[in-house]
XYZ file of C-alpha atoms in Angstrom:
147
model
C 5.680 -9.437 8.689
C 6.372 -11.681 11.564
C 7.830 -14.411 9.511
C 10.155 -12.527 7.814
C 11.297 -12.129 11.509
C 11.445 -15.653 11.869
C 8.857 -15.299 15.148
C 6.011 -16.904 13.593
C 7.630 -20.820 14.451
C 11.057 -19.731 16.129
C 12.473 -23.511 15.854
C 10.866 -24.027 12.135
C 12.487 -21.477 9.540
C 11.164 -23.348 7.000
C 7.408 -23.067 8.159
C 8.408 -19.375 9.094
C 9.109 -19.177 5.037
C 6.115 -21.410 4.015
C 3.521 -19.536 5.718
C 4.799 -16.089 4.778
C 5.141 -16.860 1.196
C 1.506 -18.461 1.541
C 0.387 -15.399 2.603
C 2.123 -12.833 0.464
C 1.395 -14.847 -2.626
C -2.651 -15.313 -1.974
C -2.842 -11.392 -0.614
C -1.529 -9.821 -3.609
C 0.795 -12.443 -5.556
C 4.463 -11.000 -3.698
C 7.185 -12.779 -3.548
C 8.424 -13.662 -0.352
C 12.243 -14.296 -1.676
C 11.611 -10.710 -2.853
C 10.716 -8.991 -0.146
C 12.411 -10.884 2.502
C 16.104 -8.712 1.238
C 14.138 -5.959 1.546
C 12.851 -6.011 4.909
C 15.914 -6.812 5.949
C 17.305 -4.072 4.639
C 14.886 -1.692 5.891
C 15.723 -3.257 9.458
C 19.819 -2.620 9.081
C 19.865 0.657 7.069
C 16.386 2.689 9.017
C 15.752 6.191 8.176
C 18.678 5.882 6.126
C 19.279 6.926 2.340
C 19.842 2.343 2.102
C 16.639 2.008 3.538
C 14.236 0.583 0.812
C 10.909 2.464 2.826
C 13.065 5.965 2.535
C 12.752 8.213 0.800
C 14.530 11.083 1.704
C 13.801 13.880 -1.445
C 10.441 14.690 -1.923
C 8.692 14.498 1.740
C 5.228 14.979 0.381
C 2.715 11.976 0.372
C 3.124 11.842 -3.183
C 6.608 11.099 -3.780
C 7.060 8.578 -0.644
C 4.129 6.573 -2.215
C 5.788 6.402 -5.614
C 9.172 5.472 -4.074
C 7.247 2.604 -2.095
C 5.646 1.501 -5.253
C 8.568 1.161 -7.495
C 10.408 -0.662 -4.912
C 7.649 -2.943 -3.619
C 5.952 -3.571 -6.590
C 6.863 -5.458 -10.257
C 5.192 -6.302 -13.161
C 5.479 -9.852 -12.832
C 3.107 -9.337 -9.813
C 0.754 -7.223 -11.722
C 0.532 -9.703 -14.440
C 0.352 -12.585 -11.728
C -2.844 -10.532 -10.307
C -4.237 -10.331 -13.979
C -4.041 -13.480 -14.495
C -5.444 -14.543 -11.253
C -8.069 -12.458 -11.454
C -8.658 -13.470 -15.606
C -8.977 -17.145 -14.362
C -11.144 -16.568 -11.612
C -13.641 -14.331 -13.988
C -12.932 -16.642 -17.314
C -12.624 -19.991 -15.983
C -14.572 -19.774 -12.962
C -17.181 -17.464 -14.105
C -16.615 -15.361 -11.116
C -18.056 -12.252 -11.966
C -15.360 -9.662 -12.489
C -17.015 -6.918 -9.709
C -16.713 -9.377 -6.751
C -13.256 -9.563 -7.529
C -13.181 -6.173 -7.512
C -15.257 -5.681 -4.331
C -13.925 -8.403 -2.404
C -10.099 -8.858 -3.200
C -8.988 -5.920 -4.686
C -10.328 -3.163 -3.588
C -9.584 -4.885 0.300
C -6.084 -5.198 -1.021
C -5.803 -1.382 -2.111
C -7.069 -0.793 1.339
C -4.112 -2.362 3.102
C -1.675 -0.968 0.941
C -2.679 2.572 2.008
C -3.184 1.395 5.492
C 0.639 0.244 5.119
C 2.022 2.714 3.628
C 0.640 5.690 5.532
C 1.240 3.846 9.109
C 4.244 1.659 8.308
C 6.067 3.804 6.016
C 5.774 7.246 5.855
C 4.322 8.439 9.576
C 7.026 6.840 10.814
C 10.237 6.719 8.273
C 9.465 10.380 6.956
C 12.519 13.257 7.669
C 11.429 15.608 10.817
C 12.975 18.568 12.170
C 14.597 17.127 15.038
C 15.533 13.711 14.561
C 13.878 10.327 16.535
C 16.185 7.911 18.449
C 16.584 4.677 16.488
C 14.047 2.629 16.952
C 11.302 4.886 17.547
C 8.260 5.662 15.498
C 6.308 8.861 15.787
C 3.485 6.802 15.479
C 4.129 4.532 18.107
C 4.707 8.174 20.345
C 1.342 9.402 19.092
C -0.507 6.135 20.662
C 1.255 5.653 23.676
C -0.215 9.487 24.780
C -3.607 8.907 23.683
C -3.884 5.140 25.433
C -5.480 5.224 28.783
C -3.348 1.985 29.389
C-alpha cells in the first residue's frame, strides 16, 4: 500500500496514515496500526522465515493461503464486517444480497487477486533462488510486454 510507504503525501505522514487507514477500514474493516508492523516486516525480513507473507513449509496454494489468513486476518475484523454489514441490512434496510454482490464478494475478489500476485507467485520457495528484490512475477511481465 503506498501509504504504508509513506509515498502517498511524502511531506504529510499524517495524511499518509489518514488516508490509508480510511481505506483499509472502509475496504474490509483492517487496521492500519495493524498492518503497518507487518508490512514493514515483510519489507526487512523478504523471503525469509520473519517474513509475515512466508511461508516456507507447505508450498502448495493451500497452506500459503492459510498462513496469509491467520496472519492478516482477526476476529475483531470479522465481527467489525458483521456488524457493518448487520447495520447496513437492519438499520438501513439494505437488502442483505447487495451487500453480498457489491462489497463482499468484490472484497473476496481482491483478496485472491492479492494473495495469488502479491504473495505467493512471488514470495513462494523455487529451486534456484531470486536476487532480492525480484519477483517472478514482475520477470514473467517484463517478457511478455511489447514495451
Amino acid at each position: 500500500m503506498i501509504s504504508m510507504h509513506g509515498a502517498l503525501a511524502p511531506d504529510r505522514p499524517r495524511l499518509n496514515r489518514a488516508i490509508g487507514a480510511t481505506c483499509l477500514s472502509l475496504y474490509a474493516c483492517l487496521s492500519y496500526a495493524s498492518l503497518l508492523p507487518q508490512h514493514h516486516l515483510h519489507h526487512k525480513e523478504t523471503g525469509r522465515a520473519g517474513d509475515p507473507d512466508f511461508h516456507g513449509g507447505d508450498p502448495s496454494l493451500g497452506g500459503w493461503f492459510l498462513q496469509f489468513f491467520k496472519t492478516y486476518y482477526s476476529h475483531g475484523q470479522i465481527i467489525r464486517i458483521t456488524v457493518v454489514a448487520l447495520i447496513y441490512t437492519l438499520l438501513l434496510g439494505a437488502p442483505l444480497g447487495n451487500i453480498v454482490i457489491f462489497w463482499a464478494l468484490p472484497a473476496l475478489g481482491a483478496v485472491a487477486q492479492l494473495f495469488v500476485f502479491g504473495t505467493w507467485l512471488p514470495h513462494r520457495e523455487r529451486e534456484t533462488p531470486l536476487p532480492i528484490h525480484t519477483s517472478r512475477t514482475a520477470s514473467m511481465w517484463a517478457r511478455s510486454c511489447r514495451c
